[in-house]
Amino acid sequence: MAIAKFEQIKQFIYRQIEMSVWPENSKVPSENALAQQFNCSRMTARRALTELCDTAVLVRSQGRGTFVATLKSQSSALEIKNISDEIRQRGHQYSVKILLLEQREADQEVAITLGLTAGDTVYFSSLIHLENKLPVQLEHRYVNPAMVPNYLTNDFNCLTPHEILSKAAPLTEAEHIIEATMPVQEIINQLQLAPNEPCLEIKRRTFSSKGVVSFARLIHPSSRFRLGGRFNVST
Amino acid sequence: MAIAKFEQIKQFIYRQIEMSVWPENSKVPSENALAQQFNCSRMTARRALTELCDTAVLVRSQGRGTFVATLKSQSSALEIKNISDEIRQRGHQYSVKILLLEQREADQEVAITLGLTAGDTVYFSSLIHLENKLPVQLEHRYVNPAMVPNYLTNDFNCLTPHEILSKAAPLTEAEHIIEATMPVQEIINQLQLAPNEPCLEIKRRTFSSKGVVSFARLIHPSSRFRLGGRFNVST
DNA sequence: CGCCAGCACTTGTATATACAAGTTTAATGT
DNA sequence: ACATTAAACTTGTATATACAAGTGCTGGCG
C-alpha cells in the first residue's frame, strides 16, 4: 500500500480547506458521505475526520456534523517538534536558508543562559525556515560545544538543528519564554514582513541530563504562525 | 453506558503508570492481552493505547510493542492560573475594572467554539485586570450558560472569572492558541498602550467533563507581560 | 560457528456490522 | 396554531475479522 487511504482522505480534506473550497465553520461531508465518495468503509472515513479533529483542523459535534475549525497554521502544543516535520505534515514544502554558521565568544547573557563563562566559545547558527518558500521562522541558536562538539559540521540543508541536537544529546526538558515583539529592520527584511507586523518570539532553552544544550530565539511572523495546544490542567 | 470501556482501559493504564507499577520505558500489555484482560475486542483495547500514545503517555513501535513514555510532558508550562493570585504573589496590588457584563446571542464563530448553535444565548464578560493600577490583561470571555447558569450574577470585584468557573464546573482541560497581534484603537485606549506596541493574545477554551465551559480572549501588552514555563519533553 | 528461513508476536490498516445517543426536520394530532 | 411524535441523519462506541508489515527468536542447514 503506497499511502494509507485514511491519509488520502485527510489530505483531500486539508486541501479543500486550504483552497477555501470549504471555508471556516462550514460543514464537511459526513462519515457516510466520505465513505461513499472514497469507496471505503465508514470507519476509515471516520478515522480521517477524527484525526483532523484531534489536530484542531475540524470540530465535531454528535448529531450535528463535522465543521471546519477556525484555522491558520498552528503548531500543536508546546511540544518540541521538528519544524520541518510539522510543515511537511501539513502537506507543504519545507526549505531552509542558512544565514550564518560560526563559532563566537559568548557574551554575558548567552554565557549565563548556557551555564558557561563570558568569553567561552559557543556555536551559533542563524537559519530561516520556509513553508512553501515563505519565511515562517527565524532561528538564532547558541549551542554549548561541550554537549554537541560537532554541531557546526552538520549539513543544515538535510538536518534541522532540532534533529542534530536530539541525536547528539537527547533532550529531557525545555524552558520557554513567549512574547510579542516588534521586529527590528534587519528581521523585517529577513522575514519579508509587512510594515507594522508584530512577531511571536519564543526563547527556548533545552536541557539534556548533563546540562544546558542550547538556547534559541525563534521569531515568527504573526500573520503566518500561531501557537496552539491542548492539555490537562490540575484543578 | 456509564463510562466508555476504552476510557476505563485508559484510566487503568494511567493509574499503573502513576503508581509506578509500570515504570518508564517498561513494556505495557499488548493489544490482545488487554483485550483479554478487559474482555473486549482488540480494537477497543487498541483505541485506549492509541489515544494514550497521542498524548505522549505511551510510545508504540510496530513489531516491538507499546512502552511507557519517558516522563510526563505537558502541564507546568501553561498552567491555568488565577491572574489575581499571580499578581499578588509578586507582591503587587491587584484590581479589576468591569467594562461589560451581559447576555448576548452567539454568532457562528462563538457558537461553534462553545459547541452551541448560532443564536443561542451566551454570557459575555469584558474585564481589565490591573497590576499596581496598570492594565496587564484585557479579558473577553464567553461562557456556556448550560455549564454556569448563574455566571453573570457573581460579584466580579471579589471573584475572578477563573474562580467563578472553577467553582461551578471543575476544569479538566484547556486549549490555547497564542499569537502576536497589533491592537485596534479601542484596545489601545483600554489598555493605555504606547503607540505601535504589539500584544500577546491568548485564546483559551476550557473544558469540564461535560463539554466546553468558556472561551476567552486574553490580550496582554507585550511590554508588561510574557509567558514562561518549563516542562519535560519526550525525546 | 555463522547464516538464514521460518515462526510467533507485535502494531498498522481496512472492512462490515450493530447499536447508542444527540440533532434536525417533517409529519401528525389536538 | 402549537406542541408532540416520529423519522432521518449525524457522530460515538464496540465487536469480529482479515491481512499487511515490522521485530525478534529459534531451529536447522551448510
PDB file of C-alpha atoms (C1' of nucleotides) in Angstrom, chain C residues 2-25:
ATOM      1  C1'  DG C   2      27.545 -18.337  11.175  1.00  0.00           C
ATOM      2  C1'  DC C   3      23.788 -17.572   8.263  1.00  0.00           C
ATOM      3  C1'  DC C   4      19.174 -17.647   7.146  1.00  0.00           C
ATOM      4  C1'  DA C   5      14.491 -19.186   6.798  1.00  0.00           C
ATOM      5  C1'  DG C   6      10.570 -19.594   9.232  1.00  0.00           C
ATOM      6  C1'  DC C   7       7.563 -18.738  13.045  1.00  0.00           C
ATOM      7  C1'  DA C   8       5.388 -16.250  16.769  1.00  0.00           C
ATOM      8  C1'  DC C   9       4.154 -11.979  18.250  1.00  0.00           C
ATOM      9  C1'  DT C  10       3.509  -7.260  17.776  1.00  0.00           C
ATOM     10  C1'  DT C  11       1.340  -3.000  15.822  1.00  0.00           C
ATOM     11  C1'  DG C  12      -0.978  -0.896  11.464  1.00  0.00           C
ATOM     12  C1'  DT C  13      -4.713  -0.675   8.037  1.00  0.00           C
ATOM     13  C1'  DA C  14      -9.235  -1.749   6.401  1.00  0.00           C
ATOM     14  C1'  DT C  15     -13.921  -3.601   6.337  1.00  0.00           C
ATOM     15  C1'  DA C  16     -18.637  -4.831   7.730  1.00  0.00           C
ATOM     16  C1'  DT C  17     -21.817  -4.589  11.180  1.00  0.00           C
ATOM     17  C1'  DA C  18     -24.641  -3.324  15.203  1.00  0.00           C
ATOM     18  C1'  DC C  19     -26.490  -0.335  18.332  1.00  0.00           C
ATOM     19  C1'  DA C  20     -26.359   4.069  21.277  1.00  0.00           C
ATOM     20  C1'  DA C  21     -27.078   8.810  21.525  1.00  0.00           C
ATOM     21  C1'  DG C  22     -27.591  13.685  20.064  1.00  0.00           C
ATOM     22  C1'  DT C  23     -29.741  16.963  16.417  1.00  0.00           C
ATOM     23  C1'  DT C  24     -32.675  18.457  12.945  1.00  0.00           C
ATOM     24  C1'  DT C  25     -36.603  18.184  10.227  1.00  0.00           C
TER      25       DT C  25
END
